[in-house]
Amino acid sequence: MSSGLVEAIAVIDQRLLPGELVVRRLETVEAVVDAIATLAVRGANVIGSAGGLGLALGIRQGLDANTTAEQLIAARPTAVNLAVAVNLVLAAHDAGEDPLERALALLAEDTEQTRLIGEFGRAELAGVTTVLTHCNTGRLATTGWGTALGVVYAKQAAGEEIHVIATETRPLRQGARLTAWELHASGVDVALIPDSAAASALAQGRVGAVIVGADRIAANGDTANKIGTRALAVAAHHEGVPFYVAATLNAVDLGTVSGDAIEIEERGAGEMLEGIPVPIPVWNPAFDVTPAHLIAGIITEAGVLKPPFDASLKGAIA
Ligand SMILES: CSC[C@H]1O[C@H](OP(=O)(O)O)[C@H](O)[C@@H]1O
């Protein structure tokens, strides 16, 4: 891939992990949109990276930049990282800059941003030896070591004790298939639990802090993240366990006043009815919103933001 020329985008198909490591070569914008929509490529930061590269690919193939940007942004509505990345590459193109160079720069920025999240989170969670996390926010979901998992890896790299309780994260099991697998492969002590056991783990004092990622953070700090996150925040609050969000600032959307205004992606019944040959009605939201008052801090590359989040978020973004 030389500067300005992008012929294809190579991605790991995360739907097949951990059983199969399959790298797919995406040669069209449609293929990139499909990979994002089917969660072959997933994780707020990485879908932003894929979206930016997908726009560079489309422009290289002579497609209309604005139409292509709209197609990519529509692939998944909740993670604002996708729209942010695509619009940054579009703006570069409109300014006569090389869209591929801008897209690649975003990947490098994400790597550094997650490194900083890890370090700020390590300081904030000093003395915490067991964290509970949800879904997958690590090396498959970012171009670095991750957001919530970035804090885990930072503690590991510093030689600090860290144990992770990973929730299975139904229905697509990102926690079981990706987080538990990646942490185990990285030598981090990890235990996998059913989503429904998280409240008991908190009640039994097994957890020092809960730390999760984010797909969209509203101006008041309300945070959209993988479905099940809200329940964790409520349980953590009830048990007096601090609940943190770790996210790059491109997950913050000051244009969305509160969580009520965040569009929550709803996914199909197939993800719920695997092995059940009966057309049972299903409600399958991919995300939920955790109210800001349940969040102790938002760990970002600019530092750990504390309530009141409308002020601290605005200050970090300005
Ligand atoms: C840095 S990953 C952030 C976020 O994205 C995941 O969603 P999905 O697996 O549907 O792409 C999950 O909500 C993570 O917390």
XYZ file of C-alpha atoms and ligand atoms in Angstrom:
333
model
C 0.000 0.000 0.000
C 1.857 3.129 -1.156
C 0.883 6.625 -0.206
C -2.366 7.619 -1.891
C -2.913 4.149 -3.311
C -5.121 1.832 -1.339
C -6.103 -1.309 -3.231
C -7.682 -3.255 -0.369
C -8.012 -3.382 3.395
C -6.960 -6.533 5.254
C -8.990 -7.296 8.382
C -9.242 -10.135 10.879
C -12.752 -11.605 10.774
C -13.582 -11.360 14.477
C -16.743 -13.460 14.069
C -14.551 -16.556 13.741
C -12.238 -15.904 16.699
C -10.869 -17.550 18.646
C -11.343 -20.794 16.734
C -10.165 -19.536 13.357
C -7.832 -16.682 12.429
C -9.105 -15.599 9.012
C -7.823 -12.428 7.351
C -10.243 -11.007 4.822
C -9.213 -8.721 1.936
C -11.829 -5.996 1.530
C -11.578 -4.581 -2.012
C -14.766 -2.505 -2.211
C -16.637 -0.014 -0.047
C -19.549 -2.445 0.033
C -17.258 -5.074 1.511
C -16.089 -2.636 4.189
C -19.679 -1.649 5.031
C -20.663 -5.319 5.250
C -17.667 -6.175 7.449
C -18.619 -3.412 9.884
C -22.356 -4.206 9.830
C -21.795 -7.935 10.451
C -19.180 -7.325 13.160
C -16.474 -9.082 11.188
C -14.781 -5.804 12.046
C -15.941 -4.546 15.432
C -15.070 -2.343 18.355
C -15.794 1.387 18.268
C -12.215 2.470 17.572
C -11.503 -0.153 14.935
C -14.739 0.467 13.056
C -13.635 4.085 12.919
C -10.271 3.009 11.501
C -12.003 0.768 8.963
C -14.422 3.529 8.021
C -11.633 6.007 7.364
C -9.684 3.514 5.264
C -12.887 2.511 3.481
C -13.451 6.113 2.422
C -9.877 6.354 1.126
C -10.510 3.145 -0.808
C -13.710 4.486 -2.330
C -12.096 7.774 -3.330
C -9.219 5.835 -4.912
C -11.803 3.905 -6.955
C -13.405 7.107 -8.180
C -16.559 6.927 -6.058
C -18.297 10.081 -4.855
C -16.686 10.954 -1.516
C -19.816 12.292 0.196
C -22.001 9.367 -0.868
C -19.330 6.901 0.197
C -18.953 8.624 3.555
C -22.712 8.377 4.132
C -22.704 4.661 3.268
C -19.873 3.946 5.691
C -21.336 5.997 8.539
C -24.683 4.223 8.146
C -23.061 0.820 8.684
C -23.546 1.098 12.464
C -25.313 4.040 14.130
C -24.192 4.039 17.771
C -20.395 4.230 17.867
C -19.645 7.849 17.026
C -15.993 6.945 16.315
C -17.142 5.739 12.886
C -18.649 9.068 11.878
C -15.776 11.036 13.418
C -13.114 9.103 11.500
C -14.980 9.106 8.185
C -15.678 12.826 8.420
C -12.043 13.607 9.259
C -10.883 11.717 6.159
C -13.601 13.397 4.081
C -12.461 16.816 5.307
C -8.877 15.969 4.376
C -9.993 14.961 0.891
C -12.057 18.127 0.503
C -8.998 20.129 1.531
C -6.967 18.485 -1.232
C -4.994 16.290 1.148
C -4.327 12.586 0.698
C -7.273 10.698 2.280
C -5.174 7.585 2.771
C -2.490 9.461 4.644
C -5.150 10.976 6.900
C -6.781 7.612 7.478
C -3.442 6.037 8.365
C -2.624 8.936 10.678
C -5.858 8.217 12.561
C -4.718 4.662 13.141
C -1.434 5.883 14.616
C -3.261 8.441 16.760
C -5.528 5.697 18.123
C -2.507 3.658 19.139
C -1.026 6.548 21.112
C -4.378 7.545 22.586
C -4.953 4.082 23.987
C -1.429 4.027 25.415
C -2.230 7.211 27.313
C -5.568 5.805 28.479
C -3.679 2.839 29.861
C -1.267 5.002 31.799
C -3.895 7.390 33.174
C -6.064 4.431 34.093
C -3.196 2.672 35.809
C -2.654 5.698 38.031
C -6.375 6.079 38.739
C -6.770 2.413 39.626
C -3.581 2.227 41.706
C -3.996 -0.530 44.264
C -6.912 -2.145 42.427
C -5.954 -5.757 41.740
C -9.179 -7.148 40.288
C -11.303 -5.462 37.639
C -14.482 -6.632 35.988
C -14.923 -5.747 32.336
C -17.602 -6.253 29.697
C -17.445 -6.982 25.972
C -14.078 -6.488 24.274
C -12.056 -3.308 24.270
C -8.517 -4.501 23.628
C -6.128 -5.102 20.786
C -8.865 -6.276 18.418
C -11.076 -3.256 19.078
C -8.415 -0.555 18.763
C -5.132 -0.111 16.926
C -3.329 -0.123 20.270
C -3.596 -2.106 23.478
C -7.187 -1.029 24.040
C -9.317 1.263 26.133
C -10.623 -0.561 29.205
C -8.202 -3.407 28.493
C -5.520 -0.792 27.870
C -5.606 -0.100 31.605
C -5.174 -3.823 32.277
C -2.209 -4.079 29.922
C -0.637 -0.951 31.416
C -0.818 -2.500 34.893
C 0.647 -5.720 33.528
C 3.479 -3.864 31.772
C 4.267 -2.030 35.000
C 4.538 -5.327 36.835
C 1.483 -4.571 38.953
C -0.877 -7.309 40.127
C -4.001 -7.432 37.989
C -6.743 -10.014 37.673
C -9.642 -9.668 35.279
C -13.181 -10.959 35.530
C -14.593 -10.943 32.001
C -18.302 -11.245 31.356
C -19.331 -13.530 28.520
C -21.238 -10.660 26.856
C -24.165 -12.255 25.180
C -25.460 -12.625 22.565
C -22.271 -12.363 20.426
C -19.973 -13.345 23.330
C -17.209 -10.771 22.701
C -16.101 -11.286 26.286
C -15.788 -15.055 26.043
C -14.495 -15.265 22.472
C -12.256 -12.201 22.422
C -11.444 -10.713 25.843
C -10.845 -13.952 27.733
C -8.883 -15.336 24.792
C -6.722 -12.233 24.242
C -5.966 -11.763 27.951
C -5.118 -15.437 28.407
C -2.848 -15.312 25.362
C -1.201 -12.194 26.813
C -0.511 -13.842 30.144
C -3.070 -11.810 32.091
C -4.986 -13.726 34.760
C -8.602 -13.820 33.597
C -11.754 -15.594 34.724
C -14.815 -15.784 32.493
C -18.276 -15.475 34.029
C -21.820 -15.508 32.673
C -23.245 -12.001 32.353
C -25.836 -13.019 34.960
C -23.116 -13.737 37.557
C -21.654 -10.220 37.539
C -23.950 -8.867 40.254
C -22.991 -11.771 42.541
C -19.293 -11.228 41.884
C -19.755 -7.596 42.901
C -21.856 -8.515 45.955
C -19.236 -11.017 47.108
C -16.498 -8.377 47.068
C -14.596 -10.029 44.235
C -14.259 -6.802 42.236
C -12.138 -3.737 43.008
C -13.444 -1.699 40.065
C -15.544 -2.113 36.959
C -14.024 -0.705 33.767
C -15.741 -0.762 30.374
C -15.423 0.884 26.982
C -17.765 3.282 25.226
C -19.412 3.700 21.871
C -20.825 7.156 22.393
C -20.491 9.525 25.355
C -23.102 12.288 25.455
C -22.292 15.846 26.541
C -23.542 15.162 30.079
C -21.499 11.969 30.457
C -24.295 9.470 29.792
C -22.507 6.620 28.016
C -23.674 4.128 25.418
C -21.825 0.844 25.534
C -22.446 -2.837 24.915
C -25.811 -4.088 26.129
C -25.497 -5.164 29.742
C -23.237 -2.294 30.757
C -26.042 -0.388 32.492
C -26.852 -3.396 34.642
C -23.197 -3.597 35.684
C -23.182 0.083 36.616
C -26.349 -0.269 38.703
C -24.990 -3.342 40.489
C -21.598 -1.685 41.063
C -23.310 1.396 42.490
C -25.409 -0.769 44.790
C -22.285 -2.540 46.064
C -20.153 0.600 46.368
C -17.706 -0.509 43.661
C -16.326 2.264 41.411
C -17.470 2.083 37.778
C -15.216 3.598 35.117
C -15.537 4.198 31.408
C -12.370 4.147 29.305
C -12.588 5.744 25.890
C -10.740 7.886 23.398
C -12.140 11.387 23.108
C -13.429 10.627 19.611
C -16.147 8.628 21.394
C -17.424 11.858 22.956
C -20.295 13.521 21.116
C -20.939 16.968 22.550
C -23.674 17.368 19.949
C -25.731 14.762 21.787
C -27.064 16.394 24.930
C -27.817 13.260 26.913
C -28.068 9.503 26.607
C -31.757 9.733 25.708
C -30.717 11.111 22.317
C -28.264 8.333 21.464
C -29.482 6.025 18.694
C -29.222 2.449 19.924
C -28.527 -0.113 17.212
C -30.963 -3.010 17.224
C -29.764 -6.250 15.728
C -31.530 -9.257 14.245
C -33.152 -12.272 15.863
C -30.588 -14.647 14.393
C -28.036 -13.664 17.031
C -30.491 -14.721 19.731
C -32.162 -17.750 18.131
C -29.076 -19.750 17.151
C -30.125 -23.409 17.395
C -33.753 -22.486 18.102
C -35.793 -23.281 14.969
C -38.815 -21.317 16.149
C -39.678 -17.794 14.934
C -39.860 -16.318 18.438
C -40.139 -12.512 18.591
C -36.846 -10.998 19.790
C -35.654 -7.610 21.053
C -31.885 -7.451 20.539
C -30.433 -3.999 21.273
C -26.650 -3.955 20.791
C -26.087 -1.202 23.360
C -27.560 0.466 26.392
C -26.948 3.776 28.133
C -25.358 4.167 31.547
C -26.421 7.397 33.254
C -23.558 9.716 34.158
C -24.341 9.658 37.883
C -23.252 6.006 38.011
C -19.832 6.733 36.462
C -16.905 7.522 38.793
C -14.632 8.677 35.989
C -14.067 8.650 32.252
C -10.492 7.620 31.482
C -9.284 9.295 28.291
C -6.027 10.199 26.577
C -6.421 13.669 28.122
C -6.622 12.260 31.632
C -9.315 10.947 33.949
C -12.404 13.122 33.639
C -14.529 13.466 36.765
C -18.058 14.705 37.377
C -19.643 17.075 36.547
C -18.990 15.580 33.124
C -20.636 18.336 31.107
C -17.825 20.606 32.272
C -14.961 18.092 32.240
C -15.881 16.713 28.811
C -16.167 20.184 27.323
C -12.828 21.101 28.845
C -11.135 18.008 27.440
C -12.544 18.476 23.943
C -11.901 22.215 23.687
C -12.937 0.126 22.013
S -14.317 -0.952 21.783
C -15.603 0.009 22.406
C -16.943 -0.721 22.415
O -17.300 -1.310 21.143
C -17.924 -2.596 21.387
O -19.098 -2.800 20.640
P -19.147 -3.893 19.423
O -18.477 -5.158 19.882
O -20.631 -4.040 19.148
O -18.417 -3.199 18.273
C -18.259 -2.565 22.856
O -19.436 -1.820 23.124
C -17.026 -1.870 23.380
O -17.139 -1.459 24.701
